[in-house]
PDB file of C-alpha atoms and ligand atoms in Angstrom:
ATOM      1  CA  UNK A 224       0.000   0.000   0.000  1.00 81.00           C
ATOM      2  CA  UNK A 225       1.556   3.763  -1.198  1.00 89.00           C
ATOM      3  CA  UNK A 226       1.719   5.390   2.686  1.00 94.00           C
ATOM      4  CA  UNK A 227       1.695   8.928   1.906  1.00 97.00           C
ATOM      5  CA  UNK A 228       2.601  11.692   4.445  1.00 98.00           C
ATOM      6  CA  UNK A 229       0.924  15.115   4.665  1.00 98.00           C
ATOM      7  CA  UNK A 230       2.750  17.725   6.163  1.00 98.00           C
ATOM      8  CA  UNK A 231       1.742  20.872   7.674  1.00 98.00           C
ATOM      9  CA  UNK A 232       4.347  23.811   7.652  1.00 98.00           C
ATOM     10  CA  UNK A 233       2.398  26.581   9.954  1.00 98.00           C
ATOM     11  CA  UNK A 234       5.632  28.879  10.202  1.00 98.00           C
ATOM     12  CA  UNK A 235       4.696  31.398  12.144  1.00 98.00           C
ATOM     13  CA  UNK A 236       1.530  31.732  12.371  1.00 98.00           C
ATOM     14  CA  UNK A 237      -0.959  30.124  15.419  1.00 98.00           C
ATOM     15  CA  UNK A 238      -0.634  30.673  18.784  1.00 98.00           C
ATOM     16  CA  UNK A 239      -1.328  28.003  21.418  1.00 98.00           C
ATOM     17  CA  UNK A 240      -5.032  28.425  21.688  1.00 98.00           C
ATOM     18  CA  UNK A 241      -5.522  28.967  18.471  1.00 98.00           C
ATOM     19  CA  UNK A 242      -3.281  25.555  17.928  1.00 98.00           C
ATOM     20  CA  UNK A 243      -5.471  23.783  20.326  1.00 98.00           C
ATOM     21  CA  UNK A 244      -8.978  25.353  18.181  1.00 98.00           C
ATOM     22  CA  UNK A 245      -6.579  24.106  15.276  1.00 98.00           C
ATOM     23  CA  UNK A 246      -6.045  20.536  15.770  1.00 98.00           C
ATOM     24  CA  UNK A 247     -10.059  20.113  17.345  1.00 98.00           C
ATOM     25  CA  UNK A 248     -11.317  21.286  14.108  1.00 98.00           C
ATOM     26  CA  UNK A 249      -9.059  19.225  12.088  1.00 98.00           C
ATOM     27  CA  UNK A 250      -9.789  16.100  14.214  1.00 97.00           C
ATOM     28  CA  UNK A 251     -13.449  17.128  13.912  1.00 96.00           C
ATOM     29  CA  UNK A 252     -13.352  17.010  10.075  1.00 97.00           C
ATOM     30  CA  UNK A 253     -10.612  14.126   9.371  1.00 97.00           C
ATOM     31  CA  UNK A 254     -11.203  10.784   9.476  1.00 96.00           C
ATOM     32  CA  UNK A 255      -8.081   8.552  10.021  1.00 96.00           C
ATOM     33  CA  UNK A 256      -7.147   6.933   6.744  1.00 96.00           C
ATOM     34  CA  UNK A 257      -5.038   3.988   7.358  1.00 95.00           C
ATOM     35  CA  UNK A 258      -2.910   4.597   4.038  1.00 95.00           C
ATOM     36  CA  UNK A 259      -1.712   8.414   5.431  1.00 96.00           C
ATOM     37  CA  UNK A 260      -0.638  10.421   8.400  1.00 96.00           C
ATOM     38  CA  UNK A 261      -0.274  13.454   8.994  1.00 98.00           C
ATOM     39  CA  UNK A 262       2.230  15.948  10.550  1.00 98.00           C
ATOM     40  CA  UNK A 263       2.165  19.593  11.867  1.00 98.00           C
ATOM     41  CA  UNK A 264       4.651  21.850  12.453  1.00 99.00           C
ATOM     42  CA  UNK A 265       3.475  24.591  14.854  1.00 98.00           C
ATOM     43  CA  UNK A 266       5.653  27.581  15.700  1.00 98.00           C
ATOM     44  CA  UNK A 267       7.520  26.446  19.297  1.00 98.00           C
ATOM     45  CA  UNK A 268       5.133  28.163  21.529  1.00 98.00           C
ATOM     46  CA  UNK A 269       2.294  25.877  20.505  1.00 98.00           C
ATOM     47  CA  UNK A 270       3.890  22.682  20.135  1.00 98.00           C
ATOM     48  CA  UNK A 271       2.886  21.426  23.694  1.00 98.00           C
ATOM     49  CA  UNK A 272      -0.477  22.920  22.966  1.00 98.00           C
ATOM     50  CA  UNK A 273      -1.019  20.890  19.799  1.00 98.00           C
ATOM     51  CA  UNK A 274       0.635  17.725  20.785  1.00 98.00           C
ATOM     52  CA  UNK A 275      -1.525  17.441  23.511  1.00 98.00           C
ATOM     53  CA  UNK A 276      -4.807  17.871  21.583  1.00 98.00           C
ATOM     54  CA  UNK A 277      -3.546  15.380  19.062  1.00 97.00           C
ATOM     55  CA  UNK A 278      -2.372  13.167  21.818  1.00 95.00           C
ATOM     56  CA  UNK A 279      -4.662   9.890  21.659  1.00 93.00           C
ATOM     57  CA  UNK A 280      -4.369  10.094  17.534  1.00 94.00           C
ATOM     58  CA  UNK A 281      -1.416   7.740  16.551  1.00 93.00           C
ATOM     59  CA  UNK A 282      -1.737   8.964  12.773  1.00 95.00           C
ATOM     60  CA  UNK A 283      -1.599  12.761  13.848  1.00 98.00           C
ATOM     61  CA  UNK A 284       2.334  14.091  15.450  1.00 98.00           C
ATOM     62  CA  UNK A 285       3.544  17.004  16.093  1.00 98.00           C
ATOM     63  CA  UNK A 286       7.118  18.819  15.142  1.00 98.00           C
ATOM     64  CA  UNK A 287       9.636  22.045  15.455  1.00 98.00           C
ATOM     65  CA  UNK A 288       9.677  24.149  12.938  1.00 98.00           C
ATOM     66  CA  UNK A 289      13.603  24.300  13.933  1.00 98.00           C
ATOM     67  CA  UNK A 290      16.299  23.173  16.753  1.00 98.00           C
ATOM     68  CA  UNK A 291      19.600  24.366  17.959  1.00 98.00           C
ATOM     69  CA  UNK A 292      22.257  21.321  17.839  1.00 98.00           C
ATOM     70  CA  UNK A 293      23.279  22.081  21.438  1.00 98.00           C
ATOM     71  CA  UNK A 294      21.106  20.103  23.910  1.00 98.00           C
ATOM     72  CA  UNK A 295      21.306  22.721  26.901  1.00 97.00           C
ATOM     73  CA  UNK A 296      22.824  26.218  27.852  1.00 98.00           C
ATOM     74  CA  UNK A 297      23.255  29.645  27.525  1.00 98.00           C
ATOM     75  CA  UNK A 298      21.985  29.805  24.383  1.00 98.00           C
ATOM     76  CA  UNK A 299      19.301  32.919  24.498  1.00 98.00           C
ATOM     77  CA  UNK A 300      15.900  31.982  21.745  1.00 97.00           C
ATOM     78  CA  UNK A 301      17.100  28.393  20.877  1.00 98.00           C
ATOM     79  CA  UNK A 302      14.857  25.298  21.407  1.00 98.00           C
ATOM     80  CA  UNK A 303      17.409  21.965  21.295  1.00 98.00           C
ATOM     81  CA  UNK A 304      16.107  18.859  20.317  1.00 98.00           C
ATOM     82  CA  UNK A 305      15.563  17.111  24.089  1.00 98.00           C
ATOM     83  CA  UNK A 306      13.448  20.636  25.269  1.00 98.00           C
ATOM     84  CA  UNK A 307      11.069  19.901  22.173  1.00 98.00           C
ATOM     85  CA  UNK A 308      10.891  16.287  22.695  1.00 98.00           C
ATOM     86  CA  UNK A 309       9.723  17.251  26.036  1.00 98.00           C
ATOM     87  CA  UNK A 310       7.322  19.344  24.757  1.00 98.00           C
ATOM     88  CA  UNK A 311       5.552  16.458  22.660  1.00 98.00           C
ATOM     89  CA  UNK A 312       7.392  17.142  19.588  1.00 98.00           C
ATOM     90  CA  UNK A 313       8.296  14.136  17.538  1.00 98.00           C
ATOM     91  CA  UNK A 314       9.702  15.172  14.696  1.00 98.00           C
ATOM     92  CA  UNK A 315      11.791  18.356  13.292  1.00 98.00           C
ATOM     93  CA  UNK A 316      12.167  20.311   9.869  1.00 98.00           C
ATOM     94  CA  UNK A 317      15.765  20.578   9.262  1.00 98.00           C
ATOM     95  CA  UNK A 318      17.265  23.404   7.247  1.00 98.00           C
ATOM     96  CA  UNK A 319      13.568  25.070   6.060  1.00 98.00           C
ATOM     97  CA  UNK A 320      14.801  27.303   2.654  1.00 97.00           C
ATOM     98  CA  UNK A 321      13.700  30.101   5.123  1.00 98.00           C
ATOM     99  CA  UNK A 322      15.858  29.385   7.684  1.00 98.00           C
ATOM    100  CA  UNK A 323      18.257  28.660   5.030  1.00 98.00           C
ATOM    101  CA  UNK A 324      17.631  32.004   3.491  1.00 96.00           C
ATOM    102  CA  UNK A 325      16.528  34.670   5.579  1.00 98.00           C
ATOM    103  CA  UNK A 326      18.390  33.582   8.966  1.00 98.00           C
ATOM    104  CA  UNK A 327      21.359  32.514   7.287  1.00 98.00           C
ATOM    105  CA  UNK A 328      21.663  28.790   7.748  1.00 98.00           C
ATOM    106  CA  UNK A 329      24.042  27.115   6.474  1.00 98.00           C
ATOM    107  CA  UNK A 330      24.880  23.083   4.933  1.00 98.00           C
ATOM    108  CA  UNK A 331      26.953  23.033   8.146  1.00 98.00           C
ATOM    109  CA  UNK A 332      24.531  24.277  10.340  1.00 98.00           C
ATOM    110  CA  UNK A 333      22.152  21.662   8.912  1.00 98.00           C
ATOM    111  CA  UNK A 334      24.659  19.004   9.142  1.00 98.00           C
ATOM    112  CA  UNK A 335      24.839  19.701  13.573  1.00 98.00           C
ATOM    113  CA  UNK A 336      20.950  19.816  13.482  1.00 98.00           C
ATOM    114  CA  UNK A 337      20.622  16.540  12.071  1.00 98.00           C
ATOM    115  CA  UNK A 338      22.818  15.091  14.364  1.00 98.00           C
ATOM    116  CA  UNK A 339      20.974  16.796  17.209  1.00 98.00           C
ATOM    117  CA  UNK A 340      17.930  15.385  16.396  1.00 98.00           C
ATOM    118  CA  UNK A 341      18.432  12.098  15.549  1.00 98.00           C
ATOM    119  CA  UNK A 342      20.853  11.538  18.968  1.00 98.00           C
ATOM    120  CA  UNK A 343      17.452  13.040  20.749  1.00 98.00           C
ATOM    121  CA  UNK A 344      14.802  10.807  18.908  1.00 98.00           C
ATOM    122  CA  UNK A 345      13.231  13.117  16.625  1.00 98.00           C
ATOM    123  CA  UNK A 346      12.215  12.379  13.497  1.00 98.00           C
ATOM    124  CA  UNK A 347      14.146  14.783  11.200  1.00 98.00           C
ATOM    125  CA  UNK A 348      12.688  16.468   7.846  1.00 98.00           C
ATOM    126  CA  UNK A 349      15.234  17.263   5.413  1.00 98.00           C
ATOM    127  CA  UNK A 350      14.273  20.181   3.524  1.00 98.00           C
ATOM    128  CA  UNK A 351      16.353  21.150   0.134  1.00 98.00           C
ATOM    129  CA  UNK A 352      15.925  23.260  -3.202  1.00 98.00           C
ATOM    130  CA  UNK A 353      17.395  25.091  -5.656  1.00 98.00           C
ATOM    131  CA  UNK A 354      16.806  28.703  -5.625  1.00 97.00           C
ATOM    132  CA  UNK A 355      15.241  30.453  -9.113  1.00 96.00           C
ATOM    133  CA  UNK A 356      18.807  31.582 -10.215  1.00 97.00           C
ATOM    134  CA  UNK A 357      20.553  28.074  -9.129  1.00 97.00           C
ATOM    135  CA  UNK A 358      17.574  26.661 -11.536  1.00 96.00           C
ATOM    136  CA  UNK A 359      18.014  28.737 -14.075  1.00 96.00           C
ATOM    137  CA  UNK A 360      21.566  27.937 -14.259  1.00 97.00           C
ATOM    138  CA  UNK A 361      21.021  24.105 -14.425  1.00 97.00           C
ATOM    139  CA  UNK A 362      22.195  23.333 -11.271  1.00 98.00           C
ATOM    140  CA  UNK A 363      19.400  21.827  -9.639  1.00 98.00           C
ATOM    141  CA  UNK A 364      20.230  18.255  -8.752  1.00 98.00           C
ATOM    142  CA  UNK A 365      23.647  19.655  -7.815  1.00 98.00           C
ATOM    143  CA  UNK A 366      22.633  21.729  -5.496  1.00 98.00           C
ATOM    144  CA  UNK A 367      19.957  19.100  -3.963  1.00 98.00           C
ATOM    145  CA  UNK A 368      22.870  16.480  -3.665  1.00 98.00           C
ATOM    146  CA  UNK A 369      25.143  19.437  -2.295  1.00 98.00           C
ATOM    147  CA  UNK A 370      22.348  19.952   0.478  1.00 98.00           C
ATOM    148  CA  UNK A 371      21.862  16.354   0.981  1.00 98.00           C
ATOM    149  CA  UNK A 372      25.856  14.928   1.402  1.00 98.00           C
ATOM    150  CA  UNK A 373      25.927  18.344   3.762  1.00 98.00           C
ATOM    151  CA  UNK A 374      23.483  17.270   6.223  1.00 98.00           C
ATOM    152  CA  UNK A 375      23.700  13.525   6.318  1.00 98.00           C
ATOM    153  CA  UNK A 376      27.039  13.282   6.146  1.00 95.00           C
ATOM    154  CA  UNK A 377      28.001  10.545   8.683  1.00 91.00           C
ATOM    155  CA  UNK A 378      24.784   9.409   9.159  1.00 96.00           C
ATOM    156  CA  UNK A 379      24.055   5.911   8.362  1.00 88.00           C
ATOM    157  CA  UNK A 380      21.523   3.292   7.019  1.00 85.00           C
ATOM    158  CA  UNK A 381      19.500   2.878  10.545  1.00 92.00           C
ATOM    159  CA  UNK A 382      19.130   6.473  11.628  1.00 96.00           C
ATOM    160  CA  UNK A 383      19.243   7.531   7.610  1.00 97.00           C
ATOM    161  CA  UNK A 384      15.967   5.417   7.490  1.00 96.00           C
ATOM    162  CA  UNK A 385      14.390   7.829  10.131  1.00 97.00           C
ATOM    163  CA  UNK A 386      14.980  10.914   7.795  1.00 98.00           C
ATOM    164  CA  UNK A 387      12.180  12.228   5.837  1.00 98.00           C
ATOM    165  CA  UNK A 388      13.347  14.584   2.933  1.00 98.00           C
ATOM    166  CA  UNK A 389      11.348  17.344   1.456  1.00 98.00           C
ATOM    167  CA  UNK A 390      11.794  18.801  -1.702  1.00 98.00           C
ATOM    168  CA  UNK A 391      11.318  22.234  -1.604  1.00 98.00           C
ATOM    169  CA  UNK A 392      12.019  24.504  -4.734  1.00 97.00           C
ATOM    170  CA  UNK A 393      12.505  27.914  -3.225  1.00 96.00           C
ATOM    171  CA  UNK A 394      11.234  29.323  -6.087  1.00 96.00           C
ATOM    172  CA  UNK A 395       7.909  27.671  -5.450  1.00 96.00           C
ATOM    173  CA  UNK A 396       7.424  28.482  -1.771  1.00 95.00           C
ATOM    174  CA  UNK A 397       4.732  30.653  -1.164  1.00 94.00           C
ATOM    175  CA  UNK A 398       4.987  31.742  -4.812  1.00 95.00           C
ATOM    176  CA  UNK A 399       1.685  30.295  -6.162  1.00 94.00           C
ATOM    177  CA  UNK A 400       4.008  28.850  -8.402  1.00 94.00           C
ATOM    178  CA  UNK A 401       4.627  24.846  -8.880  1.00 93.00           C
ATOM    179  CA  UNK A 402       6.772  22.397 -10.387  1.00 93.00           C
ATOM    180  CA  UNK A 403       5.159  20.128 -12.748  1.00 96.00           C
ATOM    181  CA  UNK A 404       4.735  16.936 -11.328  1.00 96.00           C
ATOM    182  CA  UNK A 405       7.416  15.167 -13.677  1.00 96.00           C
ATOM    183  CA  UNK A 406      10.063  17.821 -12.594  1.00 96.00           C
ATOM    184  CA  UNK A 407       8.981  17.322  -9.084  1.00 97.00           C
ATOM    185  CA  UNK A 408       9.447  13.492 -10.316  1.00 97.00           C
ATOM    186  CA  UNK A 409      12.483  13.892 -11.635  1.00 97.00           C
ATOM    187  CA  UNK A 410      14.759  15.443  -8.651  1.00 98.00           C
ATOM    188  CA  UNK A 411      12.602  12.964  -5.998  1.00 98.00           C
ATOM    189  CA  UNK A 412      14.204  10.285  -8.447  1.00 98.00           C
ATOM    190  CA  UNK A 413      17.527  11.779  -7.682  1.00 98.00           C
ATOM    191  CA  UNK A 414      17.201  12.427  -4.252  1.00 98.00           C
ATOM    192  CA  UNK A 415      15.810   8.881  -3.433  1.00 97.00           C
ATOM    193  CA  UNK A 416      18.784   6.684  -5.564  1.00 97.00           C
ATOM    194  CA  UNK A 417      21.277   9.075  -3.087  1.00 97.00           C
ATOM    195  CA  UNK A 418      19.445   8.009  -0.116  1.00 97.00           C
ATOM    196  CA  UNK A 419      19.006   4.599  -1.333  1.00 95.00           C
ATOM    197  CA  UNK A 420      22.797   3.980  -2.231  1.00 95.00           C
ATOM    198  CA  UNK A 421      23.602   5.140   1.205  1.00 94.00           C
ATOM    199  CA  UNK A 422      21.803   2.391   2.754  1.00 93.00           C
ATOM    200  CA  UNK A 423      18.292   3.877   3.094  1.00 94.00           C
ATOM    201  CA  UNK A 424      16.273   1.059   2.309  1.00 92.00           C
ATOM    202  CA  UNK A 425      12.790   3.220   1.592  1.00 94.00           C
ATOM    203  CA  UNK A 426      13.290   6.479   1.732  1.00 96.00           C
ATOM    204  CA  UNK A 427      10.570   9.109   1.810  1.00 97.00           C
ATOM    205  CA  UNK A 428      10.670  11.890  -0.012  1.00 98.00           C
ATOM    206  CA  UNK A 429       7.901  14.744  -0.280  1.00 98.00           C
ATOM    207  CA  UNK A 430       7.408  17.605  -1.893  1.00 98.00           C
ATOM    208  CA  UNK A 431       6.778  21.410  -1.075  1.00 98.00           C
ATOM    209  CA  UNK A 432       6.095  25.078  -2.855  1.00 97.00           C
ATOM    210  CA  UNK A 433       2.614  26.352  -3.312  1.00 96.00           C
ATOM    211  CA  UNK A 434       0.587  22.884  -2.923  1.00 97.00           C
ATOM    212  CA  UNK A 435      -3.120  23.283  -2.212  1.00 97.00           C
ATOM    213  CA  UNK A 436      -6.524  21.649  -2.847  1.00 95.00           C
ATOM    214  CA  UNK A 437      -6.497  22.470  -6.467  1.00 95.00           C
ATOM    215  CA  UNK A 438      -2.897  21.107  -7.349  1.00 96.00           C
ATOM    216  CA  UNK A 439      -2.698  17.940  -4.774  1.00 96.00           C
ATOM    217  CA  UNK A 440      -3.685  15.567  -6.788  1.00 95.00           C
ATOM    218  CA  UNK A 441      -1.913  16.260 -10.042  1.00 95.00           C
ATOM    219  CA  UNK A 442       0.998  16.185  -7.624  1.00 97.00           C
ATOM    220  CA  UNK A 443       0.332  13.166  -5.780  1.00 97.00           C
ATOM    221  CA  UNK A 444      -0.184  11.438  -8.867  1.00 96.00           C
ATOM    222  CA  UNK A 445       3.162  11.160  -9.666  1.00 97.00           C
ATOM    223  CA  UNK A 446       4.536   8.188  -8.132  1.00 96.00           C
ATOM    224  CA  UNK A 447       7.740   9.514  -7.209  1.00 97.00           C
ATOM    225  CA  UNK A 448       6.167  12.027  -4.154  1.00 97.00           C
ATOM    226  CA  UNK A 449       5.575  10.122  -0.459  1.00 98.00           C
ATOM    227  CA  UNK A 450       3.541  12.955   0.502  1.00 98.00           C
ATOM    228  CA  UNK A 451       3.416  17.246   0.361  1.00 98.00           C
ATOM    229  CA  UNK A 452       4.932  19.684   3.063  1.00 98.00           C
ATOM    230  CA  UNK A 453       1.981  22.391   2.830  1.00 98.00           C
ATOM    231  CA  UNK A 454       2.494  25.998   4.152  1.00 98.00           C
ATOM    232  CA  UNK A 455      -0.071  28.682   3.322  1.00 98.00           C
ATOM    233  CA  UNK A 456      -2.684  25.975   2.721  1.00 98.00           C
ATOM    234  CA  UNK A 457      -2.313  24.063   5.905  1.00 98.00           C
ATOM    235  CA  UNK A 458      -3.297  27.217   7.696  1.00 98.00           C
ATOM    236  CA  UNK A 459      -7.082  26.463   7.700  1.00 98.00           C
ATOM    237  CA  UNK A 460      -8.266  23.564   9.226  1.00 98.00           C
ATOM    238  CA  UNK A 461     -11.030  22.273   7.096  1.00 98.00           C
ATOM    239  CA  UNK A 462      -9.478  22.902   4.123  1.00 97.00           C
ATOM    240  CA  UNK A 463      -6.561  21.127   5.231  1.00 98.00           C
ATOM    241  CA  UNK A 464      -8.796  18.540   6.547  1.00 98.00           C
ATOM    242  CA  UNK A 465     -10.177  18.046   3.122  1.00 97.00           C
ATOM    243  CA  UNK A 466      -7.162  17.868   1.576  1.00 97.00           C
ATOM    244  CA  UNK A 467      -6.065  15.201   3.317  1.00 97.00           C
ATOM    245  CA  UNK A 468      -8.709  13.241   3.253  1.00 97.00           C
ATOM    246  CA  UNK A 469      -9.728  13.120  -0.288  1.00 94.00           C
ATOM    247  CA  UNK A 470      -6.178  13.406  -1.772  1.00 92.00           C
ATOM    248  CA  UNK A 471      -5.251   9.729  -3.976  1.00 84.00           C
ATOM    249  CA  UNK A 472      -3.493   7.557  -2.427  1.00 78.00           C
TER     250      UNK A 472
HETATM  251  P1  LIG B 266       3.858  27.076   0.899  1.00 51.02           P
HETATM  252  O1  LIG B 266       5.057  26.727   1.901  1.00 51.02           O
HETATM  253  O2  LIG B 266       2.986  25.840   0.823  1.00 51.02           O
HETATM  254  O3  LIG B 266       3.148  28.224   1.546  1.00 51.02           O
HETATM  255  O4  LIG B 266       4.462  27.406  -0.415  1.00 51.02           O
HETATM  256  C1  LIG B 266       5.679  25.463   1.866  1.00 51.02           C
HETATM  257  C2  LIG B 266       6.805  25.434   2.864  1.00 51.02           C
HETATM  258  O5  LIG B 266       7.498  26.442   3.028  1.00 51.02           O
HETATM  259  O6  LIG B 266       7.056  24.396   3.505  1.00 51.02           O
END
């Protein structure tokens, strides 16, 4: 059975009572399908708030959108790994193109975080993509391979297994704009034979940029996608609901 993985990107957006309103409405309108589950990534604040009103679903969990590789300290705004975990977080984005881009994270920085994470128990999300001028200039799959050696480097076939990737064009994020499904296709090719020779045995591998109820299924019809990391879209509750129920397996 294709498994696919929806995956909720609220940035920062939703405090923790509106998290809480968040997840009852969702629960409220989604019926668990056994061939999908789905993640959310509040904004810190509301992770304990939304991991607690998803607590009795096992097909709903709960992430950071973000954590510092340092697992305690005088380290002023940072949430580490073992303080989210404690907070009912499960799993992590790693390396988000806006952290990436407008805080200045780098492949190294990404590399520390995945380590972090995985020593902690998280499930870490990968996120990687070429920016419109890296595209333009062909270097697409170099740059996804760049972003992928960078952060995994040193991790292995057991804890590689754990990582989720997400393709994330940056040029696509909250854009409007898409890649077609068979480009989409074509890098999660690439970025699954990497994973694959490197002793992942099934990676998953989603995509991101702009996906909503109108482009989903053209999407999730190519065979190549495990699932969608949603941002602006995932914002609404029924809506996102809806998605995620009537999206093709
Ligand atoms: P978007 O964001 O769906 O609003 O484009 C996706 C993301 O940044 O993960």
């Amino acid at each position: 059975m294709r498994r696919l993985l929806f995956a909720a990107n609220w940035k920062m957006h939703l405090g923790p009572d509106e998290a809480r309103a968040y997840v009852k409405a969702f629960r409220a309108r989604y019926n668990r399908r056994e061939d999908r589950e789905v993640w959310f990534f509040p904004p810190a604040v509301s992770v304990e708030a939304a991991a607690q009103t998803a607590r009795d679903r096992g097909d709903l969990l709960v992430g950071t959108q973000d954590v510092y590789w340092e697992p305690k300290g005088a380290f002023t705004g940072a949430v580490s790994a073992p303080l989210a975990l404690q907070a009912g977080a499960r799993a992590t984005l790693i390396g988000h193109s806006e952290r990436r881009h407008v805080f200045g994270e780098t492949d190294e920085d990404t590399r520390r975080k995945m380590g972090a994470a995985l020593a902690a128990g998280l499930l870490p999300m990968l996120c990687v993509g070429e920016t419109l001028a890296e595209r333009d200039a062909g270097h697409t799959l170099a740059v996804v391979v760049r972003q992928l050696a960078a952060a995994l480097s040193g991790v292995d076939g057991a804890a590689l297994s754990r990582v989720v990737v997400a393709y994330e064009p940056v040029w696509a994020i909250g854009t409007g704009r898409t890649a077609t499904p068979e480009d989409a296709g074509a890098v999660h090719r690439e970025i699954r034979g990497w994973l694959h020779g490197r002793g992942a045995p099934a990676p998953r591998v989603l995509y991101g940029g702009s996906v909503n109820a109108k482009n989903a299924a053209a999407l999730l019809a190519e065979r190549e996608l495990d699932g969608v990391l949603v941002g602006g879209a995932s914002l609404d509750p029924e809506g996102w609901a809806q998605l995620v129920q009537t999206s093709a397996a």
